[in-house]
């Protein structure tokens, strides 16, 4: 298994789960950026494969800005990971990622807070990560969506029979029966290279990045109970935290503009700032107790959330790949973190101490 690991990778265990872990330590005093991958992919999609060009990947440009980068891959059937855990749920995965993040923060004396970045399916893990972060004392400053699915089961189209699973209960994603999706995804990755050399070959994509994993990580009704494929909407709502808006962190978004990713291009600039607004609204127990100036400032700021907490980028679902896209995405992550810090100051002035989590 060790031969499947690249530079900076190691296998770490958290909450009983094996996590392929990538760590690149940055400058003291700069936040830690945690990357969680989407469906069917190792977190290598953020930092690359052996032999790849580092500047085609997001981690390179985040490191150039001084950030420490931690990328965590969920259990899967990839040879770099010892166990797939087909029964794994969103809440258990988010908790394991947060516990490991706190351990790494302590080991490396990282004290500038955490920016959580989630791509695609990883948007369903935000609240479990945030709740565990609060429990273990991890300073989560904000979440940045990279074309991430909001924690609202039903937003993602699901075939009537559910997603195709292996006999062991793993989601096929882009492998096996889903080769059409493989063609689509690799085509989008190739488009991100522009006129440059390919970011990766098709063989490198399949070998280094793609995997099968628990269908429960999608945050939809479909789950594997250890023996069979079941559909439980209530479990999905519970695991993703629908309705628990007061407990969500500040949520920002980088939104792709390409028609190849229509759902995210049309929705993400509204959904993620709305979750931030819901969080603030739920935590304000009595807005009438605020001074007129504080209330005026708070309402003015809330109306700017879809601007201050959103950035748009050309490209498709893989917009953060390729030198140009990766560099720009890293800049936007820094801008959104700074916007979140501004909002923290606004919130601190508007909420009483017991209302601030």
C-alpha positions as a LaTeX table, in Angstrom:
\begin{tabular}{lrrr}
\hline
Residue & $x$ (\AA) & $y$ (\AA) & $z$ (\AA) \\
\hline
Unk1 & 0.00 & 0.00 & 0.00 \\
Unk2 & 2.84 & 2.41 & 0.82 \\
Unk3 & 3.88 & 2.41 & $-2.84$ \\
Unk4 & 0.60 & 4.15 & $-3.72$ \\
Unk5 & 1.38 & 7.20 & $-1.59$ \\
Unk6 & 2.88 & 10.38 & $-2.98$ \\
Unk7 & 5.05 & 13.06 & $-1.38$ \\
Unk8 & 3.39 & 14.59 & 1.67 \\
Unk9 & 0.90 & 11.75 & 2.04 \\
Unk10 & 0.46 & 9.46 & 5.03 \\
Unk11 & $-2.22$ & 7.20 & 6.43 \\
Unk12 & $-3.85$ & 8.50 & 9.60 \\
Unk13 & $-6.63$ & 7.01 & 11.69 \\
Unk14 & $-9.44$ & 9.09 & 13.19 \\
Unk15 & $-12.55$ & 7.83 & 14.96 \\
Unk16 & $-11.69$ & 4.34 & 13.76 \\
Unk17 & $-11.47$ & 5.35 & 10.08 \\
Unk18 & $-8.39$ & 5.28 & 7.81 \\
Unk19 & $-7.83$ & 8.67 & 6.15 \\
Unk20 & $-5.29$ & 9.24 & 3.39 \\
Unk21 & $-3.78$ & 12.51 & 4.58 \\
Unk22 & $-1.77$ & 15.18 & 2.80 \\
Unk23 & $-0.09$ & 17.93 & 4.83 \\
Unk24 & 1.96 & 20.90 & 3.66 \\
Unk25 & 2.95 & 23.25 & 6.48 \\
Unk26 & 2.93 & 26.95 & 5.64 \\
Unk27 & 3.88 & 30.18 & 7.36 \\
Unk28 & 3.30 & 30.75 & 11.09 \\
Unk29 & 0.32 & 32.98 & 11.72 \\
Unk30 & $-1.56$ & 31.94 & 8.58 \\
Unk31 & $-4.72$ & 29.78 & 8.74 \\
Unk32 & $-4.91$ & 26.10 & 7.97 \\
Unk33 & $-6.92$ & 25.28 & 4.84 \\
Unk34 & $-8.62$ & 21.87 & 5.04 \\
Unk35 & $-9.79$ & 20.33 & 1.75 \\
Unk36 & $-12.47$ & 17.64 & 1.61 \\
Unk37 & $-13.06$ & 15.96 & $-1.78$ \\
Unk38 & $-16.22$ & 15.24 & $-3.73$ \\
Unk39 & $-17.72$ & 11.98 & $-4.85$ \\
Unk40 & $-15.54$ & 9.34 & $-6.41$ \\
Unk41 & $-12.27$ & 11.23 & $-5.87$ \\
Unk42 & $-9.34$ & 11.17 & $-3.50$ \\
Unk43 & $-8.33$ & 14.54 & $-2.08$ \\
Unk44 & $-5.38$ & 14.35 & $-4.49$ \\
Unk45 & $-7.59$ & 16.39 & $-6.79$ \\
Unk46 & $-6.42$ & 19.36 & $-4.71$ \\
Unk47 & $-2.67$ & 18.61 & $-4.65$ \\
Unk48 & $-1.82$ & 16.31 & $-7.54$ \\
Unk49 & $-0.17$ & 13.01 & $-8.36$ \\
Unk50 & 3.46 & 11.88 & $-8.64$ \\
Unk51 & 4.85 & 13.30 & $-11.87$ \\
Unk52 & 2.16 & 15.98 & $-12.16$ \\
Unk53 & 2.93 & 19.69 & $-12.37$ \\
Unk54 & 2.38 & 21.20 & $-8.90$ \\
Unk55 & 1.15 & 24.53 & $-10.29$ \\
Unk56 & $-1.84$ & 22.79 & $-11.88$ \\
Unk57 & $-3.23$ & 22.16 & $-8.39$ \\
Unk58 & $-4.82$ & 24.27 & $-5.68$ \\
Unk59 & $-2.47$ & 23.28 & $-2.83$ \\
Unk60 & 0.53 & 24.76 & $-4.66$ \\
Unk61 & $-1.06$ & 28.20 & $-4.86$ \\
Unk62 & $-2.47$ & 28.10 & $-1.32$ \\
Unk63 & 1.05 & 27.31 & $-0.09$ \\
Unk64 & 2.38 & 30.21 & $-2.17$ \\
Unk65 & 0.07 & 32.45 & $-0.13$ \\
Unk66 & 1.47 & 31.06 & 3.11 \\
Unk67 & $-1.41$ & 28.80 & 4.09 \\
Unk68 & $-0.88$ & 25.39 & 5.62 \\
Unk69 & $-2.79$ & 22.84 & 3.54 \\
Unk70 & $-4.41$ & 19.67 & 4.86 \\
Unk71 & $-6.26$ & 17.44 & 2.38 \\
Unk72 & $-8.20$ & 14.45 & 3.69 \\
Unk73 & $-9.48$ & 11.49 & 1.67 \\
Unk74 & $-12.40$ & 9.45 & 3.00 \\
Unk75 & $-12.17$ & 5.62 & 3.18 \\
Unk76 & $-12.56$ & 4.02 & $-0.24$ \\
Unk77 & $-11.52$ & 1.04 & $-2.31$ \\
Unk78 & $-8.45$ & 2.86 & $-3.68$ \\
Unk79 & $-5.21$ & 0.87 & $-3.17$ \\
Unk80 & $-3.79$ & 3.72 & $-1.07$ \\
Unk81 & $-6.44$ & 3.11 & 1.62 \\
Unk82 & $-6.78$ & $-0.15$ & 3.62 \\
Unk83 & $-10.57$ & $-0.24$ & 4.07 \\
Unk84 & $-13.59$ & 1.18 & 2.24 \\
Unk85 & $-16.26$ & 1.27 & 5.02 \\
Unk86 & $-19.39$ & 1.04 & 2.81 \\
Unk87 & $-21.61$ & 1.80 & 5.83 \\
Unk88 & $-19.96$ & 5.19 & 6.42 \\
Unk89 & $-22.28$ & 8.17 & 6.88 \\
Unk90 & $-21.80$ & 11.90 & 6.36 \\
Unk91 & $-21.87$ & 12.72 & 10.05 \\
Unk92 & $-19.26$ & 10.12 & 11.00 \\
Unk93 & $-16.97$ & 11.22 & 8.16 \\
Unk94 & $-17.26$ & 14.92 & 9.05 \\
Unk95 & $-16.53$ & 14.17 & 12.70 \\
Unk96 & $-13.47$ & 12.05 & 11.85 \\
Unk97 & $-12.11$ & 14.79 & 9.59 \\
Unk98 & $-12.51$ & 17.42 & 12.32 \\
Unk99 & $-10.90$ & 15.25 & 15.01 \\
Unk100 & $-7.88$ & 14.57 & 12.80 \\
Unk101 & $-7.65$ & 18.27 & 11.89 \\
Unk102 & $-7.52$ & 19.20 & 15.58 \\
Unk103 & $-4.81$ & 16.60 & 16.19 \\
Unk104 & $-2.69$ & 18.04 & 13.38 \\
Unk105 & $-3.26$ & 21.59 & 14.63 \\
Unk106 & $-1.97$ & 20.56 & 18.05 \\
Unk107 & 0.99 & 18.58 & 16.71 \\
Unk108 & 2.20 & 21.43 & 14.48 \\
Unk109 & 1.22 & 24.29 & 16.81 \\
Unk110 & $-1.09$ & 25.90 & 14.26 \\
Unk111 & $-3.00$ & 28.68 & 15.95 \\
Unk112 & $-4.49$ & 30.89 & 13.25 \\
Unk113 & $-7.79$ & 29.10 & 12.74 \\
Unk114 & $-9.18$ & 26.81 & 10.06 \\
Unk115 & $-10.73$ & 27.46 & 6.66 \\
Unk116 & $-12.75$ & 24.41 & 5.58 \\
Unk117 & $-13.00$ & 23.97 & 1.80 \\
Unk118 & $-15.35$ & 21.36 & 0.41 \\
Unk119 & $-15.73$ & 20.34 & $-3.19$ \\
Unk120 & $-18.96$ & 18.94 & $-4.62$ \\
Unk121 & $-20.34$ & 16.18 & $-2.33$ \\
Unk122 & $-18.26$ & 17.52 & 0.59 \\
Unk123 & $-20.81$ & 20.30 & 1.11 \\
Unk124 & $-22.93$ & 17.71 & 2.90 \\
Unk125 & $-20.26$ & 17.33 & 5.62 \\
Unk126 & $-20.12$ & 20.95 & 6.80 \\
Unk127 & $-22.27$ & 20.74 & 9.92 \\
Unk128 & $-20.83$ & 17.44 & 11.24 \\
Unk129 & $-17.35$ & 18.93 & 10.84 \\
Unk130 & $-18.42$ & 22.19 & 12.52 \\
Unk131 & $-20.15$ & 20.49 & 15.46 \\
Unk132 & $-17.13$ & 18.29 & 16.16 \\
Unk133 & $-14.78$ & 21.24 & 15.72 \\
Unk134 & $-16.67$ & 23.04 & 18.48 \\
Unk135 & $-16.56$ & 19.97 & 20.71 \\
Unk136 & $-12.80$ & 19.44 & 20.37 \\
Unk137 & $-11.84$ & 23.13 & 20.48 \\
Unk138 & $-10.96$ & 23.56 & 16.79 \\
Unk139 & $-11.25$ & 27.18 & 15.66 \\
Unk140 & $-13.28$ & 26.89 & 12.44 \\
Unk141 & $-13.44$ & 30.35 & 10.89 \\
Unk142 & $-15.53$ & 29.62 & 7.79 \\
Unk143 & $-16.53$ & 27.15 & 5.11 \\
Unk144 & $-15.78$ & 27.83 & 1.44 \\
Unk145 & $-17.81$ & 25.89 & $-1.11$ \\
Unk146 & $-15.98$ & 24.82 & $-4.25$ \\
Unk147 & $-19.06$ & 23.94 & $-6.31$ \\
Unk148 & $-20.27$ & 22.14 & $-3.18$ \\
Unk149 & $-23.72$ & 20.63 & $-2.77$ \\
Unk150 & $-25.64$ & 22.41 & $-0.03$ \\
Unk151 & $-26.83$ & 20.26 & 2.93 \\
Unk152 & $-30.33$ & 19.89 & 1.56 \\
Unk153 & $-31.13$ & 16.31 & 0.52 \\
Unk154 & $-33.03$ & 16.22 & $-2.74$ \\
Unk155 & $-31.06$ & 18.95 & $-4.51$ \\
Unk156 & $-28.96$ & 16.38 & $-6.33$ \\
Unk157 & $-30.75$ & 14.34 & $-9.03$ \\
Unk158 & $-30.96$ & 10.68 & $-8.04$ \\
Unk159 & $-32.18$ & 7.86 & $-10.35$ \\
Unk160 & $-35.40$ & 6.20 & $-9.08$ \\
Unk161 & $-33.49$ & 3.01 & $-8.31$ \\
Unk162 & $-30.66$ & 4.93 & $-6.65$ \\
Unk163 & $-27.00$ & 5.13 & $-7.59$ \\
Unk164 & $-25.33$ & 1.95 & $-8.91$ \\
Unk165 & $-23.55$ & 0.07 & $-6.13$ \\
Unk166 & $-21.05$ & $-2.76$ & $-6.06$ \\
Unk167 & $-22.04$ & $-6.01$ & $-4.31$ \\
Unk168 & $-20.12$ & $-4.70$ & $-1.28$ \\
Unk169 & $-22.32$ & $-1.58$ & $-1.15$ \\
Unk170 & $-19.90$ & 0.96 & $-2.63$ \\
Unk171 & $-20.97$ & 3.75 & $-4.98$ \\
Unk172 & $-19.59$ & 3.20 & $-8.48$ \\
Unk173 & $-19.17$ & 6.95 & $-9.13$ \\
Unk174 & $-17.14$ & 7.11 & $-12.37$ \\
Unk175 & $-15.92$ & 3.52 & $-12.45$ \\
Unk176 & $-17.50$ & 0.24 & $-13.51$ \\
Unk177 & $-21.07$ & 0.82 & $-14.69$ \\
Unk178 & $-20.59$ & 4.61 & $-14.74$ \\
Unk179 & $-17.99$ & 4.97 & $-17.48$ \\
Unk180 & $-20.12$ & 7.67 & $-19.16$ \\
Unk181 & $-19.50$ & 9.86 & $-16.12$ \\
Unk182 & $-15.77$ & 9.06 & $-16.39$ \\
Unk183 & $-15.76$ & 10.39 & $-19.96$ \\
Unk184 & $-17.60$ & 13.52 & $-18.84$ \\
Unk185 & $-15.36$ & 14.23 & $-15.86$ \\
Unk186 & $-12.11$ & 13.62 & $-17.71$ \\
Unk187 & $-13.35$ & 15.87 & $-20.51$ \\
Unk188 & $-13.95$ & 18.67 & $-18.01$ \\
Unk189 & $-10.49$ & 18.20 & $-16.49$ \\
Unk190 & $-8.93$ & 18.36 & $-19.96$ \\
Unk191 & $-10.82$ & 21.58 & $-20.67$ \\
Unk192 & $-9.28$ & 23.21 & $-17.59$ \\
Unk193 & $-5.80$ & 22.78 & $-19.10$ \\
Unk194 & $-6.58$ & 25.29 & $-21.85$ \\
Unk195 & $-3.81$ & 25.38 & $-24.43$ \\
Unk196 & $-1.24$ & 23.89 & $-22.06$ \\
Unk197 & $-0.19$ & 20.27 & $-21.76$ \\
Unk198 & $-2.81$ & 17.95 & $-20.22$ \\
Unk199 & $-3.13$ & 18.18 & $-16.44$ \\
Unk200 & $-3.15$ & 14.40 & $-16.31$ \\
Unk201 & $-3.65$ & 11.51 & $-18.69$ \\
Unk202 & $-6.84$ & 9.48 & $-18.56$ \\
Unk203 & $-4.86$ & 6.57 & $-17.13$ \\
Unk204 & $-3.35$ & 8.79 & $-14.42$ \\
Unk205 & $-6.82$ & 10.08 & $-13.56$ \\
Unk206 & $-8.24$ & 6.60 & $-13.09$ \\
Unk207 & $-5.16$ & 5.26 & $-11.29$ \\
Unk208 & $-4.36$ & 8.12 & $-8.92$ \\
Unk209 & $-7.68$ & 9.85 & $-8.24$ \\
Unk210 & $-10.81$ & 7.77 & $-8.74$ \\
Unk211 & $-12.34$ & 5.42 & $-6.19$ \\
Unk212 & $-15.53$ & 3.76 & $-4.99$ \\
Unk213 & $-16.89$ & 4.68 & $-1.56$ \\
Unk214 & $-19.90$ & 4.64 & 0.73 \\
Unk215 & $-23.02$ & 5.95 & $-0.99$ \\
Unk216 & $-23.98$ & 7.43 & 2.39 \\
Unk217 & $-21.35$ & 10.15 & 1.93 \\
Unk218 & $-23.53$ & 11.71 & $-0.75$ \\
Unk219 & $-25.91$ & 13.01 & 1.93 \\
Unk220 & $-28.96$ & 11.69 & 0.11 \\
Unk221 & $-31.58$ & 9.14 & 1.17 \\
Unk222 & $-29.64$ & 6.17 & $-0.20$ \\
Unk223 & $-27.57$ & 4.25 & 2.36 \\
Unk224 & $-25.96$ & 0.84 & 2.77 \\
Unk225 & $-26.89$ & $-0.84$ & 6.05 \\
Unk226 & $-24.22$ & $-3.53$ & 5.85 \\
Unk227 & $-26.38$ & $-5.99$ & 3.97 \\
Unk228 & $-28.60$ & $-4.12$ & 1.53 \\
Unk229 & $-29.34$ & $-0.83$ & $-0.21$ \\
Unk230 & $-31.90$ & 1.21 & 1.75 \\
Unk231 & $-33.50$ & 4.65 & 1.29 \\
Unk232 & $-34.01$ & 6.78 & 4.40 \\
Unk233 & $-34.72$ & 10.48 & 3.88 \\
Unk234 & $-35.00$ & 11.18 & 7.61 \\
Unk235 & $-31.49$ & 9.80 & 8.16 \\
Unk236 & $-30.12$ & 12.07 & 5.44 \\
Unk237 & $-31.79$ & 15.11 & 7.01 \\
Unk238 & $-30.41$ & 14.20 & 10.42 \\
Unk239 & $-26.87$ & 13.51 & 9.19 \\
Unk240 & $-26.52$ & 16.68 & 7.12 \\
Unk241 & $-28.08$ & 18.95 & 9.75 \\
Unk242 & $-30.98$ & 20.40 & 7.79 \\
Unk243 & $-32.71$ & 23.02 & 9.93 \\
Unk244 & $-29.90$ & 23.39 & 12.46 \\
Unk245 & $-28.91$ & 26.68 & 10.88 \\
Unk246 & $-27.70$ & 28.37 & 14.07 \\
Unk247 & $-24.90$ & 25.81 & 14.32 \\
Unk248 & $-23.48$ & 26.29 & 10.83 \\
Unk249 & $-20.28$ & 28.31 & 10.35 \\
Unk250 & $-20.06$ & 31.30 & 8.04 \\
Unk251 & $-20.49$ & 29.80 & 4.56 \\
Unk252 & $-19.02$ & 31.33 & 1.41 \\
Unk253 & $-18.84$ & 30.05 & $-2.16$ \\
Unk254 & $-16.71$ & 29.99 & $-5.28$ \\
Unk255 & $-19.10$ & 29.37 & $-8.14$ \\
Unk256 & $-18.18$ & 27.98 & $-11.58$ \\
Unk257 & $-19.75$ & 29.81 & $-14.52$ \\
Unk258 & $-19.71$ & 27.00 & $-17.10$ \\
Unk259 & $-22.89$ & 25.38 & $-18.40$ \\
Unk260 & $-21.27$ & 21.97 & $-17.78$ \\
Unk261 & $-21.96$ & 22.56 & $-14.08$ \\
Unk262 & $-25.36$ & 24.19 & $-14.40$ \\
Unk263 & $-26.76$ & 23.24 & $-10.99$ \\
Unk264 & $-23.90$ & 24.86 & $-9.11$ \\
Unk265 & $-23.62$ & 27.81 & $-11.50$ \\
Unk266 & $-27.31$ & 28.66 & $-11.01$ \\
Unk267 & $-27.74$ & 27.92 & $-7.30$ \\
Unk268 & $-24.57$ & 28.16 & $-5.21$ \\
Unk269 & $-24.36$ & 31.97 & $-5.12$ \\
Unk270 & $-27.75$ & 31.96 & $-3.40$ \\
Unk271 & $-27.73$ & 28.85 & $-1.21$ \\
Unk272 & $-24.49$ & 29.23 & 0.72 \\
Unk273 & $-24.91$ & 32.93 & 1.70 \\
Unk274 & $-28.52$ & 32.09 & 2.62 \\
Unk275 & $-27.29$ & 29.48 & 5.11 \\
Unk276 & $-25.08$ & 32.16 & 6.66 \\
Unk277 & $-28.06$ & 34.52 & 6.88 \\
Unk278 & $-30.23$ & 31.78 & 8.43 \\
Unk279 & $-27.50$ & 31.10 & 10.98 \\
Unk280 & $-27.33$ & 34.74 & 11.96 \\
Unk281 & $-31.11$ & 35.08 & 12.12 \\
Unk282 & $-31.52$ & 32.03 & 14.35 \\
Unk283 & $-28.83$ & 33.23 & 16.74 \\
Unk284 & $-30.32$ & 36.71 & 17.22 \\
Unk285 & $-32.70$ & 36.09 & 20.08 \\
Unk286 & $-33.97$ & 39.67 & 20.23 \\
Unk287 & $-33.03$ & 42.08 & 17.44 \\
Unk288 & $-35.13$ & 44.83 & 19.06 \\
Unk289 & $-32.53$ & 45.00 & 21.85 \\
Unk290 & $-29.88$ & 46.23 & 19.41 \\
Unk291 & $-29.10$ & 49.90 & 19.00 \\
Unk292 & $-30.43$ & 51.55 & 15.85 \\
Unk293 & $-26.90$ & 51.89 & 14.45 \\
Unk294 & $-26.03$ & 48.24 & 15.13 \\
Unk295 & $-29.25$ & 47.06 & 13.52 \\
Unk296 & $-28.75$ & 49.29 & 10.48 \\
Unk297 & $-25.21$ & 48.00 & 10.05 \\
Unk298 & $-26.30$ & 44.39 & 10.42 \\
Unk299 & $-29.11$ & 44.62 & 7.87 \\
Unk300 & $-26.87$ & 46.45 & 5.41 \\
Unk301 & $-24.24$ & 43.75 & 5.76 \\
Unk302 & $-26.77$ & 40.93 & 5.34 \\
Unk303 & $-27.85$ & 42.41 & 2.00 \\
Unk304 & $-24.24$ & 42.29 & 0.82 \\
Unk305 & $-23.74$ & 38.62 & 1.71 \\
Unk306 & $-24.36$ & 37.33 & $-1.86$ \\
Unk307 & $-21.60$ & 39.71 & $-2.97$ \\
Unk308 & $-19.13$ & 39.64 & $-0.10$ \\
Unk309 & $-19.27$ & 35.86 & 0.40 \\
Unk310 & $-19.32$ & 34.79 & $-3.26$ \\
Unk311 & $-16.78$ & 34.72 & $-6.08$ \\
Unk312 & $-17.39$ & 33.53 & $-9.64$ \\
Unk313 & $-14.89$ & 31.73 & $-11.82$ \\
Unk314 & $-14.85$ & 30.62 & $-15.44$ \\
Unk315 & $-14.73$ & 26.89 & $-15.87$ \\
Unk316 & $-16.60$ & 23.73 & $-15.01$ \\
Unk317 & $-16.97$ & 21.47 & $-11.97$ \\
Unk318 & $-13.16$ & 21.18 & $-11.88$ \\
Unk319 & $-12.59$ & 24.94 & $-12.12$ \\
Unk320 & $-9.79$ & 24.84 & $-9.52$ \\
Unk321 & $-7.58$ & 22.65 & $-11.75$ \\
Unk322 & $-5.00$ & 23.96 & $-14.24$ \\
Unk323 & $-2.49$ & 26.66 & $-13.39$ \\
Unk324 & $-4.81$ & 29.59 & $-14.10$ \\
Unk325 & $-7.83$ & 28.12 & $-12.32$ \\
Unk326 & $-5.87$ & 26.86 & $-9.30$ \\
Unk327 & $-4.11$ & 30.19 & $-8.82$ \\
Unk328 & $-7.33$ & 32.20 & $-9.05$ \\
Unk329 & $-9.21$ & 29.82 & $-6.75$ \\
Unk330 & $-6.49$ & 30.20 & $-4.10$ \\
Unk331 & $-6.79$ & 33.97 & $-4.29$ \\
Unk332 & $-10.56$ & 33.79 & $-3.92$ \\
Unk333 & $-10.27$ & 31.49 & $-0.89$ \\
Unk334 & $-8.11$ & 34.11 & 0.79 \\
Unk335 & $-10.56$ & 36.88 & $-0.12$ \\
Unk336 & $-13.54$ & 34.93 & 1.23 \\
Unk337 & $-11.70$ & 34.11 & 4.45 \\
Unk338 & $-11.03$ & 37.84 & 4.92 \\
Unk339 & $-14.70$ & 38.60 & 4.22 \\
Unk340 & $-15.68$ & 35.99 & 6.82 \\
Unk341 & $-13.36$ & 37.65 & 9.35 \\
Unk342 & $-15.14$ & 40.95 & 8.70 \\
Unk343 & $-18.47$ & 39.26 & 9.31 \\
Unk344 & $-17.19$ & 37.79 & 12.57 \\
Unk345 & $-16.60$ & 41.37 & 13.76 \\
Unk346 & $-20.11$ & 42.40 & 12.73 \\
Unk347 & $-21.61$ & 39.39 & 14.49 \\
Unk348 & $-19.58$ & 40.03 & 17.65 \\
Unk349 & $-21.02$ & 43.54 & 17.82 \\
Unk350 & $-24.61$ & 42.40 & 17.26 \\
Unk351 & $-24.89$ & 39.30 & 19.41 \\
Unk352 & $-24.72$ & 39.04 & 23.15 \\
Unk353 & $-21.92$ & 36.79 & 24.48 \\
Unk354 & $-24.22$ & 33.80 & 25.11 \\
Unk355 & $-25.44$ & 33.95 & 21.50 \\
Unk356 & $-21.97$ & 33.73 & 19.95 \\
Unk357 & $-20.96$ & 30.06 & 19.54 \\
\hline
\end{tabular}
